[in-house]
Coordinates of C-alpha atoms and ligand atoms in Angstrom, one line a residue:
M4 CA -27.4 -5.7 7.6
V5 CA -24.6 -4.7 9.8
N6 CA -22.6 -1.7 8.6
L7 CA -19.1 -2.6 9.7
R8 CA -17.2 0.7 9.8
I9 CA -14.1 0.0 11.8
P10 CA -10.6 0.4 10.2
G11 CA -10.2 -3.3 9.6
P12 CA -11.2 -5.9 9.3
T13 CA -13.4 -4.4 6.6
P14 CA -16.5 -5.9 5.0
C15 CA -15.9 -8.3 2.1
P16 CA -18.1 -8.5 -1.1
D17 CA -20.2 -11.6 -1.5
D18 CA -18.2 -13.0 -4.4
I19 CA -15.0 -12.8 -2.3
L20 CA -16.8 -14.6 0.6
E21 CA -17.8 -17.3 -1.8
A22 CA -14.2 -17.6 -3.1
V23 CA -12.7 -18.0 0.4
A24 CA -15.1 -20.9 1.0
G25 CA -13.4 -23.0 -1.7
Q26 CA -12.1 -26.5 -1.1
M27 CA -8.4 -26.8 -0.1
I28 CA -5.7 -27.6 -2.6
N29 CA -2.1 -28.8 -2.4
H30 CA 0.0 -25.8 -1.5
R31 CA 2.9 -27.5 -3.2
G32 CA 0.9 -28.3 -6.3
P33 CA 0.4 -26.6 -9.7
E34 CA -2.9 -24.7 -8.9
F35 CA -1.3 -23.0 -6.0
Q36 CA 1.8 -22.2 -8.1
D37 CA -0.4 -20.5 -10.8
M38 CA -2.3 -18.6 -8.1
I39 CA 0.7 -17.3 -6.2
F40 CA 2.4 -16.1 -9.3
R41 CA -0.7 -14.3 -10.5
I42 CA -1.4 -12.7 -7.1
T43 CA 2.2 -11.6 -6.7
E44 CA 2.1 -9.9 -10.1
G45 CA -1.1 -8.2 -9.0
L46 CA 0.4 -7.0 -5.7
K47 CA 3.4 -5.6 -7.6
R48 CA 1.0 -3.6 -9.7
V49 CA -0.7 -2.1 -6.7
Y50 CA 2.6 -1.5 -5.0
E51 CA 3.9 0.1 -8.2
T52 CA 7.1 -1.8 -7.8
K53 CA 9.6 -4.1 -9.5
N54 CA 10.9 -5.1 -6.1
D55 CA 10.3 -8.5 -4.7
V56 CA 6.9 -8.8 -3.0
F57 CA 6.2 -11.6 -0.6
I58 CA 2.9 -12.9 0.8
L59 CA 3.2 -13.8 4.4
T60 CA 0.6 -15.7 6.5
G61 CA 0.1 -13.6 9.5
S62 CA -1.5 -10.2 10.4
G63 CA 0.0 -6.8 9.6
T64 CA 1.9 -6.8 12.9
G65 CA 3.6 -10.0 11.8
A66 CA 4.7 -8.3 8.6
M67 CA 6.0 -5.3 10.6
E68 CA 8.1 -7.7 12.7
A69 CA 9.3 -9.5 9.5
A70 CA 10.4 -6.1 8.1
I71 CA 12.4 -5.3 11.2
V72 CA 14.1 -8.7 11.7
N73 CA 15.2 -9.1 8.1
V74 CA 17.0 -5.8 7.6
L75 CA 18.4 -4.9 11.0
S76 CA 20.9 -6.2 13.6
P77 CA 20.8 -5.9 17.4
G78 CA 22.3 -2.6 18.3
D79 CA 21.4 -0.9 15.0
H80 CA 20.3 2.7 15.4
V81 CA 16.8 3.3 14.2
L82 CA 14.8 6.5 13.9
S83 CA 11.1 5.9 14.6
L84 CA 8.7 8.5 13.3
S85 CA 5.5 7.8 15.3
I86 CA 2.3 9.7 15.2
G87 CA 0.2 7.2 17.2
V88 CA -0.3 3.7 18.4
F89 CA 0.8 1.9 15.3
G90 CA 4.0 4.0 15.0
D91 CA 4.7 3.2 18.7
R92 CA 4.2 -0.5 17.9
F93 CA 6.8 -0.4 15.2
A94 CA 9.3 1.2 17.6
Q95 CA 8.5 -1.5 20.2
I96 CA 9.1 -4.3 17.8
A97 CA 12.5 -2.9 16.8
E98 CA 13.4 -2.5 20.5
A99 CA 12.2 -6.0 21.3
Y100 CA 14.8 -7.3 18.9
G101 CA 17.6 -5.1 20.3
A102 CA 17.6 -2.1 18.0
S103 CA 18.5 1.2 19.6
V104 CA 15.5 3.4 18.8
T105 CA 15.4 7.2 18.7
R106 CA 11.8 8.4 18.7
M107 CA 10.4 11.4 16.9
S108 CA 6.7 12.2 17.1
A109 CA 4.2 15.0 16.2
P110 CA 1.4 16.6 18.1
Q111 CA -1.7 14.4 18.3
G112 CA -3.6 14.6 15.0
E113 CA -0.7 16.0 13.0
A114 CA 1.7 14.3 10.5
I115 CA 5.5 14.2 10.8
D116 CA 7.0 17.6 9.9
L117 CA 9.6 17.1 7.1
G118 CA 11.8 19.9 8.5
D119 CA 11.9 18.3 11.9
F120 CA 12.6 14.9 10.3
R121 CA 15.5 16.3 8.4
K122 CA 16.9 17.9 11.6
A123 CA 16.5 14.5 13.4
L124 CA 18.7 12.9 10.7
V125 CA 21.3 15.6 10.9
D126 CA 21.3 15.2 14.7
N127 CA 21.5 11.4 14.5
P128 CA 24.1 10.5 11.9
S129 CA 24.4 6.9 13.1
V130 CA 20.8 6.1 12.2
K131 CA 20.7 3.1 9.8
A132 CA 16.9 2.9 9.1
V133 CA 13.8 5.0 9.4
I134 CA 10.6 3.3 10.5
V135 CA 7.4 5.1 9.8
T136 CA 3.6 4.6 9.5
H137 CA 2.1 5.8 6.2
N138 CA -1.5 6.0 7.5
E139 CA -1.8 6.2 11.3
T140 CA -5.0 4.4 11.9
S141 CA -5.3 5.4 15.6
T142 CA -5.5 9.1 14.8
G143 CA -6.7 9.2 11.2
V144 CA -3.6 11.0 9.9
T145 CA -1.5 10.3 6.7
N146 CA 2.2 11.0 6.6
D147 CA 3.9 12.3 3.5
I148 CA 5.9 9.1 2.7
G149 CA 7.1 10.4 -0.6
G150 CA 8.7 13.4 1.2
I151 CA 10.0 11.2 4.0
C152 CA 11.6 8.8 1.6
D153 CA 13.2 11.6 -0.4
I154 CA 14.9 13.0 2.7
A155 CA 15.9 9.5 3.9
K156 CA 17.6 8.8 0.6
E157 CA 19.5 12.0 0.7
F158 CA 21.0 10.8 4.0
D159 CA 21.3 7.3 2.7
K160 CA 19.0 5.7 5.2
L161 CA 16.8 2.6 4.7
T162 CA 13.0 3.3 4.8
V163 CA 10.7 0.8 6.4
V164 CA 7.1 1.7 6.0
D165 CA 3.9 0.4 7.6
A166 CA 1.4 0.9 4.9
V167 CA -1.1 -1.6 6.4
S168 CA -4.1 0.8 6.3
S169 CA -3.2 2.6 3.2
L170 CA -1.8 0.4 0.4
S171 CA -4.6 -0.4 -2.0
S172 CA -6.7 2.5 -0.8
L173 CA -4.4 5.5 -1.0
P174 CA -1.8 6.0 -3.8
F175 CA 1.5 4.4 -3.0
H176 CA 4.4 4.7 -5.4
T177 CA 7.0 2.2 -4.0
D178 CA 9.6 2.6 -6.7
I179 CA 9.1 6.3 -7.5
W180 CA 9.4 7.1 -3.7
G181 CA 12.3 4.6 -3.3
C182 CA 10.6 3.0 -0.4
D183 CA 12.8 0.0 0.7
V184 CA 10.3 -2.1 2.7
A185 CA 6.6 -1.6 2.7
V186 CA 4.1 -3.8 4.5
S187 CA 0.3 -4.1 4.2
G188 CA -2.4 -6.5 5.5
S189 CA -5.2 -8.3 3.8
Q190 CA -8.0 -7.2 6.1
K191 CA -7.7 -3.4 5.5
G192 CA -8.2 -2.1 2.0
W193 CA -7.8 -5.3 0.1
N194 CA -11.5 -6.5 0.6
V195 CA -10.5 -9.9 2.0
P196 CA -10.5 -11.4 5.5
P197 CA -7.6 -11.2 7.9
G198 CA -4.8 -13.8 7.5
L199 CA -2.3 -12.5 4.9
S200 CA 0.2 -9.7 4.9
F201 CA 2.4 -8.4 2.2
V202 CA 5.9 -7.0 2.1
S203 CA 8.0 -5.4 -0.7
V204 CA 11.8 -5.7 -0.5
S205 CA 14.1 -3.3 -2.5
D206 CA 17.7 -4.1 -3.6
R207 CA 19.0 -1.9 -0.9
A208 CA 16.9 -3.8 1.6
W209 CA 18.4 -7.0 0.3
D210 CA 21.8 -5.6 0.9
A211 CA 20.8 -4.9 4.4
F212 CA 19.4 -8.4 4.7
S213 CA 22.7 -9.9 3.7
S214 CA 24.3 -8.6 6.9
A215 CA 21.3 -8.4 9.2
T216 CA 21.6 -10.6 12.3
M217 CA 18.4 -10.2 14.2
P218 CA 17.0 -13.7 15.0
R219 CA 14.4 -14.9 12.4
F220 CA 12.9 -18.1 11.2
Y221 CA 9.2 -18.0 10.2
W222 CA 9.6 -14.5 8.7
D223 CA 12.9 -15.1 6.9
F224 CA 12.8 -13.3 3.6
G225 CA 15.6 -15.5 2.2
R226 CA 13.3 -18.6 2.6
A227 CA 10.3 -16.6 1.2
K228 CA 12.3 -15.8 -1.9
S229 CA 13.6 -19.2 -2.6
Y230 CA 10.2 -20.8 -2.2
L231 CA 8.5 -18.1 -4.3
E232 CA 10.8 -19.0 -7.2
R233 CA 9.0 -22.4 -7.1
G234 CA 5.6 -20.9 -6.7
Q235 CA 5.4 -21.7 -3.0
T236 CA 5.6 -20.3 0.5
P237 CA 8.0 -21.8 3.1
W238 CA 5.2 -22.7 5.4
T239 CA 1.5 -23.6 4.9
P240 CA -0.2 -20.4 3.7
A241 CA -3.7 -19.2 4.5
I242 CA -5.0 -20.7 1.2
S243 CA -8.5 -19.5 1.7
I244 CA -7.4 -15.9 1.8
F245 CA -5.4 -16.4 -1.4
Y246 CA -8.6 -17.5 -3.1
G247 CA -10.3 -14.3 -1.9
L248 CA -7.3 -12.1 -2.9
D249 CA -7.2 -13.6 -6.3
V250 CA -10.8 -12.5 -6.9
S251 CA -10.3 -9.2 -5.2
L252 CA -7.3 -8.1 -7.2
G253 CA -9.2 -8.8 -10.4
K254 CA -12.1 -6.7 -9.1
M255 CA -9.6 -3.9 -8.1
F256 CA -8.1 -3.8 -11.6
D257 CA -11.6 -3.8 -13.1
E258 CA -12.5 -0.8 -11.0
G259 CA -9.1 0.8 -11.8
L260 CA -6.6 1.8 -9.1
E261 CA -7.1 5.6 -9.9
N262 CA -10.8 5.1 -9.4
I263 CA -10.3 3.3 -6.2
Y264 CA -8.2 6.1 -4.9
S265 CA -10.6 8.8 -6.0
R266 CA -13.5 6.9 -4.4
H267 CA -11.6 6.9 -1.1
L268 CA -10.9 10.6 -1.4
R269 CA -14.5 11.4 -2.2
I270 CA -15.9 9.2 0.6
A271 CA -13.4 10.6 3.2
G272 CA -14.5 14.1 2.2
Q273 CA -18.1 13.1 2.6
T274 CA -17.4 11.7 6.0
R275 CA -15.4 14.7 7.3
D276 CA -18.0 17.2 5.9
G277 CA -20.9 15.3 7.5
I278 CA -19.1 15.1 10.8
K279 CA -18.4 18.9 10.8
E280 CA -21.9 19.7 9.7
M281 CA -23.2 17.9 12.8
G282 CA -21.0 20.2 14.9
L283 CA -18.5 17.5 15.8
E284 CA -14.8 18.0 15.7
L285 CA -12.2 16.0 13.8
L286 CA -9.1 14.9 15.6
A287 CA -6.8 15.2 12.5
N288 CA -5.6 18.4 11.0
E289 CA -7.6 18.3 7.7
L290 CA -4.5 19.0 5.6
T291 CA -3.2 15.6 6.5
A292 CA -6.4 13.8 7.4
S293 CA -6.6 10.2 6.3
N294 CA -8.8 9.0 3.4
T295 CA -9.3 5.6 5.0
V296 CA -10.3 6.4 8.6
T297 CA -11.7 9.4 10.3
A298 CA -11.2 10.1 14.0
V299 CA -13.9 12.2 15.7
K300 CA -13.4 13.9 19.0
S301 CA -16.0 13.1 21.6
P302 CA -18.0 16.2 22.5
E303 CA -17.6 17.3 26.1
G304 CA -19.7 15.3 28.5
L305 CA -20.6 12.6 26.0
D306 CA -19.8 9.0 26.9
V307 CA -18.2 7.9 23.7
K308 CA -18.1 4.2 24.6
N309 CA -21.9 4.4 25.1
L310 CA -22.2 6.1 21.7
V311 CA -20.3 3.3 20.0
K312 CA -22.4 0.7 21.9
R313 CA -25.7 2.4 20.9
M314 CA -24.7 2.8 17.3
Q315 CA -24.4 -0.9 17.1
S316 CA -27.4 -2.0 19.2
D317 CA -29.8 0.6 17.8
H318 CA -28.5 1.2 14.3
N319 CA -26.4 -1.8 13.3
V320 CA -23.5 0.5 12.6
V321 CA -20.2 -0.7 14.1
L322 CA -17.7 2.1 14.9
A323 CA -14.3 1.9 16.6
G324 CA -13.4 3.6 19.8
G325 CA -10.0 5.2 20.5
Q326 CA -6.8 3.3 21.2
G327 CA -4.2 3.9 23.8
S328 CA -4.3 7.5 25.3
L329 CA -7.3 8.2 23.0
D330 CA -9.4 5.5 24.6
G331 CA -12.7 7.2 25.6
K332 CA -11.8 10.4 23.9
I333 CA -12.6 9.7 20.2
F334 CA -14.5 7.4 18.0
R335 CA -13.4 6.3 14.5
I336 CA -15.2 5.6 11.3
G337 CA -13.5 3.2 8.9
H338 CA -13.9 3.9 5.2
M339 CA -11.3 1.8 3.4
G340 CA -11.7 -1.0 0.9
Y341 CA -15.2 -2.1 0.1
V342 CA -17.0 1.1 1.0
K343 CA -19.8 3.1 -0.8
D344 CA -21.2 6.6 -0.4
Q345 CA -24.4 5.0 1.0
D346 CA -22.5 3.3 3.8
I347 CA -21.3 6.7 5.1
D348 CA -24.8 8.2 4.5
E349 CA -26.0 5.6 6.9
V350 CA -23.4 6.3 9.5
L351 CA -24.1 10.0 9.4
G352 CA -27.8 9.5 9.5
S353 CA -27.6 7.2 12.4
L354 CA -25.3 9.5 14.3
G355 CA -27.7 12.4 13.6
Q356 CA -30.5 10.4 15.2
L357 CA -28.6 9.0 18.1
L358 CA -26.7 12.1 19.3
P359 CA -29.8 14.0 20.4
N360 CA -30.9 10.9 22.3
L361 CA -27.7 10.9 24.2
G362 CA -28.3 14.5 25.2
F363 CA -26.6 16.4 22.4
Q364 CA -28.5 18.6 20.2
Q365 CA -26.7 19.3 16.9
K366 CA -27.2 23.0 17.2
E367 CA -25.9 23.2 20.7
I368 CA -22.9 21.2 19.7
A369 CA -22.4 23.5 16.7
A370 CA -22.7 26.6 18.9
K371 CA -20.0 25.2 21.3
G372 CA -17.7 24.2 18.5
Ligands
PLP15 C1 -4.2 -2.6 11.4 C2 -2.9 -2.0 11.3 C3 -1.7 -2.7 11.6 C4 -1.6 -4.2 11.9 O1 -2.6 -4.8 12.5 P1 -2.8 -6.3 12.6 O2 -4.0 -6.4 13.6 O3 -1.6 -7.0 13.1 O4 -3.2 -6.8 11.2 C5 -0.5 -2.1 11.6 N1 -0.4 -0.8 11.2 C6 -1.5 -0.1 10.9 C7 -1.3 1.3 10.5 C8 -2.8 -0.7 11.0 O5 -3.8 0.1 10.6

C-alpha cells in the first residue's frame, strides 16, 4: 500500500471512495437539495460560523480567486501577509485583478510578527483588506489568524484568509476571530478527493461585495447565494465529491472536532520529534510549526530529489519536495486529514533505513546538527 504523505491531495478512507463512486443524480432535484443543505450545515459547524458558506466546484486556488474578486475593486489597496508560496499566490491573484498590493513577509520558516503587522497597518492607512495564509503549506508554518484578525478589526480592515490546508485539521474559529472570508479545499484535511472548495462570507464581506467591481462570473457570490437558497449551485457541481463530503463530515463529527485537532497535534509532534531524533533539521520555527505539514531541511550534500524518489520506489512512501525557492532544499511530510500514528511511524522508519544508503549516517548527521 502506498503511503501518500504529501500535503494534499490526501488519502481517502475506503467508505469515502465507495461513496464518490455513486451514480449521478439531478443537481436540480430533491436529493441534491437535501444533500447540499446538510453539507452546508456541516461545513458551518467546522467553520464555527453563522456566516454564509458556499461550496464551489474548483480547487483551492479557485476559491482564493473567488474571495478576491467578490470583495475588492481594481485599485483597492491590499496588504498581503505572505510567508511562502501560497501567500505569494494570493498576492498575485489580487494583482492580476488590479488591486494595489503592499507585501509584508517574514523570514523563511517564521510566522507573521503581530507587531510588524500592526506597524504595517499604521504605515498604510489606505489598506482596505488584509489577505493572509493561515497554514503556509510550502514552509510548514501556521500564522496566528486570531491575533491577525483582532488587529485588522481594530483598524477596520477586511480579513481574507486562505485556510486551505488548515480548516478541518486545525482549530478555526471564524466567528470568534471575526474572519470575513475564509477558504478551504476538499483535498486537504477533509478526507475527500480534489474538486470542491469552500468559502465563508461575513456580513462585512457582503457589504464589501455590494460595491466590489472586480470582474466575476463563475465565482459570483451573489449567484451562489441565490442558488443555495433553492438547494442548488449556479453551475453543475462536482456531485461525486459532494457524496464523499457528506460521508466524511459524518465521520468527522463522529470522531469529534476536538479529537481531530488533538490527533493532528499529536501526530505533528511525533513527526517533528522523529525527524529531530534522526539528526535532521526542521525548516519551521517550532513555536509556529504547522500541525498539518512538516518541512525538513535537506542535510548538506544530500540530493533531496533523489531522497523523495527513493522513498517512493523503495518504500512506497510518497513525500513532497520543496516549492519555489525551496525546490531542492527541503522535503515535506503531509500529515493532515486521514492520518494515523502508524503512517508516520512508517515514514520515519523508511527514512531511517534510506538515509544511510544515501550516504548519511544518523549519528554523523546528529554530530553536524
Ligand atoms: C493546497 C493549497 C492551496 C490551493 O491549492 P489548489 O491546488 O488550488 O487546491 C492554497 N493554499 C494553501 C495554503 C494550500 O495548501
